[in-house]
Coordinates of N, CA and C and ligand atoms in Angstrom, one line a residue:
X1 N 61.7 52.6 -31.9 CA 60.3 52.1 -32.2 C 59.9 52.6 -33.6
X2 N 59.7 51.7 -34.5 CA 59.2 52.1 -35.8 C 57.7 51.7 -35.9
X3 N 56.9 52.6 -36.4 CA 55.5 52.3 -36.5 C 55.1 52.2 -38.0
X4 N 54.3 51.1 -38.3 CA 54.0 50.7 -39.6 C 52.5 50.5 -39.8
X5 N 52.0 51.1 -40.9 CA 50.6 50.9 -41.2 C 50.5 50.2 -42.5
X6 N 50.0 49.0 -42.6 CA 49.7 48.3 -43.9 C 48.4 48.7 -44.4
X7 N 48.3 49.1 -45.6 CA 47.0 49.5 -46.2 C 46.7 48.7 -47.5
X8 N 45.4 48.6 -47.8 CA 45.0 48.1 -49.1 C 43.7 48.8 -49.4
X9 N 42.9 48.3 -50.3 CA 41.6 48.9 -50.7 C 40.6 48.7 -49.6
X10 N 40.4 47.4 -49.2 CA 39.3 47.1 -48.3 C 39.6 46.8 -46.9
X11 N 40.9 46.6 -46.6 CA 41.4 46.2 -45.3 C 40.7 44.9 -44.9
X12 N 40.5 44.0 -45.9 CA 39.9 42.7 -45.5 C 40.6 41.6 -46.1
X13 N 41.5 41.8 -47.1 CA 42.3 40.6 -47.6 C 43.8 40.9 -47.4
X14 N 44.3 41.8 -48.2 CA 45.8 41.9 -48.3 C 46.4 42.6 -47.0
X15 N 45.9 43.8 -46.6 CA 46.6 44.4 -45.5 C 46.4 43.7 -44.2
X16 N 45.3 43.1 -43.9 CA 45.2 42.3 -42.6 C 46.1 41.1 -42.7
X17 N 46.3 40.5 -43.9 CA 47.2 39.4 -44.0 C 48.6 39.9 -43.7
X18 N 49.0 41.0 -44.3 CA 50.3 41.5 -44.0 C 50.5 41.9 -42.6
X19 N 49.5 42.4 -41.9 CA 49.6 42.7 -40.5 C 49.8 41.5 -39.7
X20 N 49.0 40.4 -40.0 CA 49.1 39.2 -39.2 C 50.5 38.5 -39.4
X21 N 51.0 38.5 -40.7 CA 52.3 37.8 -41.0 C 53.4 38.6 -40.3
X22 N 53.3 40.0 -40.4 CA 54.3 40.8 -39.7 C 54.3 40.6 -38.2
X23 N 53.1 40.5 -37.6 CA 53.0 40.3 -36.1 C 53.6 39.0 -35.8
X24 N 53.3 37.9 -36.5 CA 53.9 36.6 -36.3 C 55.4 36.6 -36.4
X25 N 55.9 37.3 -37.5 CA 57.3 37.2 -37.7 C 58.1 38.0 -36.6
X26 N 57.7 39.2 -36.3 CA 58.4 40.0 -35.3 C 58.3 39.3 -33.9
X27 N 57.2 38.6 -33.7 CA 57.1 37.9 -32.4 C 58.0 36.7 -32.3
X28 N 58.1 36.0 -33.5 CA 59.0 34.8 -33.5 C 60.5 35.3 -33.4
X29 N 60.8 36.4 -34.0 CA 62.2 36.9 -33.9 C 62.5 37.6 -32.5
X30 N 61.4 37.8 -31.7 CA 61.6 38.4 -30.4 C 61.9 39.9 -30.5
X31 N 61.4 40.6 -31.6 CA 61.6 42.0 -31.8 C 60.3 42.8 -31.8
X32 N 59.2 42.2 -31.3 CA 57.9 42.9 -31.4 C 58.0 44.2 -30.7
X33 N 58.8 44.3 -29.6 CA 58.8 45.6 -28.9 C 59.5 46.7 -29.6
X34 N 60.1 46.4 -30.8 CA 60.7 47.4 -31.6 C 59.8 48.1 -32.5
X35 N 58.5 47.6 -32.6 CA 57.6 48.0 -33.6 C 56.2 48.3 -33.0
X36 N 55.5 49.2 -33.7 CA 54.0 49.3 -33.5 C 53.4 49.1 -34.9
X37 N 52.4 48.4 -35.0 CA 51.8 48.1 -36.4 C 50.3 48.1 -36.3
X38 N 49.7 48.3 -37.5 CA 48.3 48.2 -37.7 C 48.0 48.0 -39.2
X39 N 46.7 47.9 -39.5 CA 46.4 47.9 -40.9 C 45.1 48.7 -41.1
X40 N 44.8 49.2 -42.3 CA 43.6 50.0 -42.6 C 43.3 49.9 -44.1
X41 N 42.1 50.3 -44.4 CA 41.7 50.3 -45.8 C 41.5 51.7 -46.3
X42 N 41.6 51.9 -47.6 CA 41.3 53.2 -48.2 C 39.7 53.3 -48.3
X43 N 39.0 52.2 -48.5 CA 37.6 52.2 -48.6 C 36.9 51.9 -47.2
X44 N 35.6 52.1 -47.1 CA 34.9 51.9 -45.9 C 34.0 50.7 -45.9
X45 N 33.9 50.0 -47.0 CA 32.9 48.9 -47.1 C 32.9 47.9 -46.0
X46 N 34.1 47.6 -45.4 CA 34.2 46.5 -44.5 C 34.5 46.9 -43.1
X47 N 34.4 48.2 -42.8 CA 34.7 48.7 -41.5 C 33.9 48.0 -40.4
X48 N 34.6 47.6 -39.4 CA 34.0 46.9 -38.2 C 33.9 45.4 -38.4
X49 N 34.3 44.9 -39.6 CA 34.1 43.5 -39.8 C 35.5 42.8 -39.7
X50 N 35.4 41.4 -39.4 CA 36.6 40.6 -39.5 C 37.1 40.5 -40.9
X51 N 38.3 40.1 -41.1 CA 38.8 40.0 -42.5 C 38.0 38.9 -43.3
X52 N 38.2 39.0 -44.6 CA 37.6 38.1 -45.5 C 37.8 36.6 -45.1
X53 N 36.8 35.8 -45.1 CA 36.9 34.4 -44.6 C 38.0 33.6 -45.4
X54 N 38.1 33.9 -46.7 CA 39.1 33.1 -47.5 C 40.5 33.5 -47.1
X55 N 40.7 34.8 -46.8 CA 42.0 35.3 -46.3 C 42.3 34.7 -45.0
X56 N 41.3 34.6 -44.1 CA 41.5 34.0 -42.8 C 41.9 32.6 -42.9
X57 N 41.1 31.9 -43.7 CA 41.3 30.4 -43.9 C 42.7 30.1 -44.5
X58 N 43.1 30.9 -45.5 CA 44.4 30.7 -46.1 C 45.5 31.0 -45.1
X59 N 45.4 32.1 -44.3 CA 46.5 32.4 -43.3 C 46.5 31.3 -42.3
X60 N 45.4 30.8 -41.8 CA 45.3 29.7 -40.8 C 46.0 28.5 -41.3
X61 N 45.9 28.2 -42.6 CA 46.6 27.0 -43.2 C 48.1 27.1 -43.1
X62 N 48.6 28.3 -42.9 CA 50.0 28.6 -42.7 C 50.4 28.9 -41.3
X63 N 49.4 28.7 -40.4 CA 49.7 28.9 -39.0 C 49.6 30.3 -38.5
X64 N 48.9 31.1 -39.3 CA 48.8 32.6 -39.0 C 47.4 32.9 -38.6
X65 N 47.2 33.4 -37.4 CA 45.9 33.7 -36.9 C 45.5 35.2 -37.1
X66 N 44.4 35.4 -37.8 CA 44.0 36.8 -38.1 C 42.6 37.0 -37.6
X67 N 42.1 36.1 -36.8 CA 40.7 36.2 -36.3 C 40.4 37.4 -35.5
X68 N 41.4 38.0 -34.8 CA 41.1 39.1 -33.9 C 41.1 40.5 -34.7
X69 N 41.5 40.5 -36.0 CA 41.6 41.7 -36.7 C 40.3 42.3 -37.1
X70 N 40.1 43.6 -37.1 CA 38.9 44.2 -37.4 C 39.2 45.3 -38.4
X71 N 38.4 45.4 -39.5 CA 38.7 46.4 -40.6 C 38.4 47.8 -40.1
X72 N 39.3 48.7 -40.5 CA 39.0 50.1 -40.3 C 39.5 50.9 -41.5
X73 N 39.1 52.1 -41.6 CA 39.4 53.0 -42.7 C 40.6 53.9 -42.3
X74 N 41.5 54.1 -43.2 CA 42.6 55.0 -42.9 C 42.0 56.5 -42.8
X75 N 42.7 57.3 -42.0 CA 42.3 58.7 -41.8 C 43.5 59.6 -41.8
X76 N 43.3 60.9 -41.9 CA 44.4 61.8 -42.0 C 45.3 61.7 -40.8
X77 N 44.8 61.4 -39.6 CA 45.7 61.2 -38.4 C 46.7 60.2 -38.6
X78 N 46.4 59.1 -39.4 CA 47.3 58.0 -39.6 C 48.6 58.5 -40.2
X79 N 48.6 59.6 -41.0 CA 49.8 60.1 -41.6 C 50.7 60.8 -40.6
X80 N 50.2 61.1 -39.5 CA 51.0 61.6 -38.4 C 51.4 60.6 -37.4
X81 N 50.5 59.5 -37.3 CA 50.7 58.5 -36.2 C 51.7 57.4 -36.6
X82 N 52.0 57.3 -37.9 CA 52.8 56.2 -38.4 C 54.1 56.7 -39.1
X83 N 55.2 56.0 -39.0 CA 56.4 56.4 -39.7 C 56.3 56.0 -41.2
X84 N 55.7 54.8 -41.4 CA 55.8 54.1 -42.7 C 54.4 53.6 -43.0
X85 N 53.8 54.0 -44.2 CA 52.6 53.5 -44.6 C 52.8 52.6 -45.9
X86 N 52.5 51.3 -45.8 CA 52.8 50.4 -46.9 C 51.6 50.0 -47.6
X87 N 51.6 50.3 -48.9 CA 50.5 49.9 -49.8 C 50.8 48.7 -50.6
X88 N 49.8 48.1 -51.3 CA 50.0 46.9 -52.0 C 50.1 47.0 -53.5
X89 N 49.4 48.0 -54.0 CA 49.5 48.2 -55.5 C 49.5 49.7 -55.9
X90 N 49.6 50.0 -57.1 CA 49.7 51.4 -57.6 C 48.4 52.2 -57.2
X91 N 47.3 51.5 -57.3 CA 46.0 52.3 -57.0 C 46.1 52.7 -55.5
X92 N 46.6 51.8 -54.7 CA 46.7 52.1 -53.3 C 47.6 53.4 -53.1
X93 N 48.7 53.4 -53.8 CA 49.6 54.6 -53.7 C 49.0 55.9 -54.2
X94 N 48.2 55.8 -55.2 CA 47.4 57.0 -55.7 C 46.4 57.4 -54.7
X95 N 45.7 56.4 -54.1 CA 44.7 56.7 -53.1 C 45.3 57.3 -51.9
X96 N 46.5 56.9 -51.5 CA 47.2 57.5 -50.3 C 47.6 59.0 -50.6
X97 N 48.1 59.2 -51.8 CA 48.5 60.6 -52.2 C 47.3 61.5 -52.1
X98 N 46.1 61.0 -52.5 CA 44.9 61.8 -52.6 C 44.5 62.2 -51.2
X99 N 44.8 61.5 -50.2 CA 44.2 61.8 -48.8 C 45.4 62.3 -47.9
X100 N 46.6 62.3 -48.4 CA 47.7 62.7 -47.5 C 47.6 64.1 -47.1
X101 N 47.6 64.4 -45.8 CA 47.5 65.8 -45.4 C 48.8 66.5 -45.5
X102 N 48.8 67.8 -45.6 CA 50.0 68.6 -45.8 C 50.8 68.4 -44.4
X103 N 52.1 68.3 -44.5 CA 52.9 68.2 -43.3 C 52.9 66.7 -42.8
X104 N 52.4 65.8 -43.6 CA 52.5 64.4 -43.2 C 53.9 63.9 -43.0
X105 N 54.1 63.3 -41.8 CA 55.4 62.8 -41.5 C 55.7 61.4 -42.1
X106 N 54.6 60.7 -42.5 CA 54.8 59.3 -42.9 C 55.4 59.2 -44.3
X107 N 56.2 58.2 -44.4 CA 56.8 57.8 -45.7 C 55.8 56.7 -46.3
X108 N 55.4 56.9 -47.6 CA 54.5 55.9 -48.2 C 55.3 55.1 -49.2
X109 N 55.2 53.8 -49.1 CA 55.9 52.9 -50.0 C 55.0 51.7 -50.4
X110 N 55.4 51.0 -51.5 CA 54.7 49.8 -51.9 C 55.5 48.6 -51.4
X111 N 54.7 47.6 -50.9 CA 55.3 46.5 -50.2 C 56.4 45.8 -51.0
X112 N 56.1 45.2 -52.2 CA 57.1 44.3 -52.8 C 58.3 45.1 -53.3
X113 N 58.2 46.2 -53.9 CA 59.4 47.0 -54.3 C 60.3 47.4 -53.1
X114 N 59.6 47.8 -52.0 CA 60.4 48.2 -50.8 C 61.1 47.0 -50.1
X115 N 60.4 45.9 -50.0 CA 60.9 44.7 -49.3 C 61.8 43.8 -50.1
X116 N 61.4 43.6 -51.4 CA 62.1 42.6 -52.2 C 62.8 43.2 -53.4
X117 N 62.7 44.6 -53.6 CA 63.4 45.2 -54.7 C 62.9 44.8 -56.1
X118 N 61.6 44.3 -56.1 CA 61.0 43.9 -57.4 C 59.9 44.8 -57.7
X119 N 59.8 45.3 -58.9 CA 58.6 46.2 -59.3 C 57.4 45.3 -59.5
X120 N 56.8 44.9 -58.4 CA 55.6 44.0 -58.5 C 54.6 44.5 -57.5
X121 N 53.3 44.3 -57.8 CA 52.3 44.6 -56.9 C 51.8 43.4 -56.2
X122 N 51.1 43.5 -55.1 CA 50.3 42.4 -54.5 C 48.9 42.6 -55.1
X123 N 48.5 41.8 -56.0 CA 47.2 41.9 -56.7 C 46.0 41.7 -55.7
X124 N 44.9 42.4 -56.0 CA 43.7 42.3 -55.2 C 43.1 40.9 -55.4
X125 N 43.0 40.1 -54.4 CA 42.4 38.7 -54.6 C 40.9 38.7 -54.4
X126 N 40.3 39.8 -54.0 CA 38.9 39.8 -53.6 C 38.0 39.3 -54.7
X127 N 37.2 38.3 -54.4 CA 36.2 37.7 -55.3 C 36.8 36.5 -56.1
X128 N 38.1 36.3 -55.9 CA 38.7 35.1 -56.6 C 38.7 33.9 -55.7
X129 N 39.2 32.8 -56.2 CA 39.1 31.5 -55.5 C 40.4 31.3 -54.6
X130 N 40.4 30.1 -53.9 CA 41.4 29.8 -52.9 C 42.9 29.9 -53.5
X131 N 43.1 29.5 -54.8 CA 44.4 29.5 -55.3 C 45.0 30.9 -55.4
X132 N 44.1 31.9 -55.7 CA 44.5 33.3 -55.8 C 44.9 33.8 -54.4
X133 N 44.1 33.4 -53.4 CA 44.4 33.8 -52.0 C 45.7 33.1 -51.5
X134 N 46.0 31.9 -52.0 CA 47.3 31.3 -51.7 C 48.4 32.1 -52.3
X135 N 48.3 32.5 -53.5 CA 49.3 33.3 -54.2 C 49.5 34.7 -53.5
X136 N 48.4 35.3 -53.1 CA 48.5 36.5 -52.3 C 49.3 36.3 -51.0
X137 N 48.9 35.2 -50.3 CA 49.6 34.9 -49.0 C 51.1 34.7 -49.3
X138 N 51.4 33.9 -50.3 CA 52.8 33.5 -50.6 C 53.6 34.8 -50.8
X139 N 53.1 35.7 -51.6 CA 53.9 36.9 -51.9 C 54.1 37.8 -50.7
X140 N 53.0 38.0 -49.9 CA 53.1 38.7 -48.6 C 54.1 38.1 -47.7
X141 N 54.0 36.7 -47.6 CA 54.8 36.0 -46.7 C 56.3 36.0 -47.1
X142 N 56.5 36.2 -48.4 CA 57.9 36.3 -48.9 C 58.4 37.7 -48.6
X143 N 57.6 38.7 -48.6 CA 58.0 40.1 -48.5 C 58.3 40.5 -47.0
X144 N 57.5 39.9 -46.1 CA 57.6 40.4 -44.7 C 59.0 40.2 -44.0
X145 N 59.6 39.0 -44.1 CA 61.0 38.9 -43.5 C 62.0 39.9 -44.0
X146 N 62.1 40.1 -45.3 CA 63.1 41.2 -45.7 C 62.6 42.6 -45.3
X147 N 61.3 42.8 -45.2 CA 60.8 44.1 -44.8 C 61.3 44.3 -43.3
X148 N 61.1 43.3 -42.5 CA 61.5 43.4 -41.1 C 63.1 43.6 -41.0
X149 N 63.8 42.9 -41.8 CA 65.2 43.0 -41.8 C 65.7 44.4 -42.1
X150 N 65.0 45.0 -43.2 CA 65.3 46.3 -43.6 C 65.0 47.3 -42.5
X151 N 63.9 47.1 -41.8 CA 63.5 48.1 -40.8 C 64.4 48.0 -39.5
X152 N 64.9 46.8 -39.3 CA 65.8 46.6 -38.1 C 67.1 47.2 -38.4
X153 N 67.4 47.4 -39.7 CA 68.7 48.0 -40.2 C 69.9 47.3 -39.7
Ligands
LIG215 P1 41.7 44.1 -50.1 O1 40.6 43.5 -51.1 O2 42.0 45.5 -50.6 O3 42.9 43.2 -50.3 O4 41.1 44.1 -48.8 C1 39.4 44.1 -51.3 C2 38.3 43.8 -50.5 C3 37.1 44.4 -50.8 C4 36.9 45.3 -51.8 C5 38.0 45.6 -52.6 C6 39.2 45.0 -52.4 N1 35.6 45.8 -52.1 O5 35.5 46.5 -53.1 O6 34.7 45.6 -51.2

């Protein structure tokens, strides 16, 4: 069992999208029981809320349901509760380092370099239009299958 926490700044656009695409993919592959997953944000602005409506709409257009997801903030316990914490951009990685407790067992990695071997971030789409959300979705959707493959070893 591998446990994975997707994180971003707000836990309302990128990391819930990654969580929903991951859930859909491992379920389709029949390997959901090999994983535990969740998503969280470095910030607290959206705690308790459903994901950003544009992110939900974009994912739904690709057959991915994220209506049940609720934003939460990452905490120190998460560094002990998860094997792998996956950020979206360099700011996320800096933010993770800043709150990482000593003795943390979690490995922290950035999604696209880890999954696709490309030095690329998933840019923050917040406040942009539908095309930007489409690009965000496309990049996450490209990264998740090779991520799962890598984790299945
Ligand atoms: P996310 O996007 O990190 O992909 O969820 C953001 C959402 C909200 C904010 C920042 C980023 N915000 O500042 O409220």
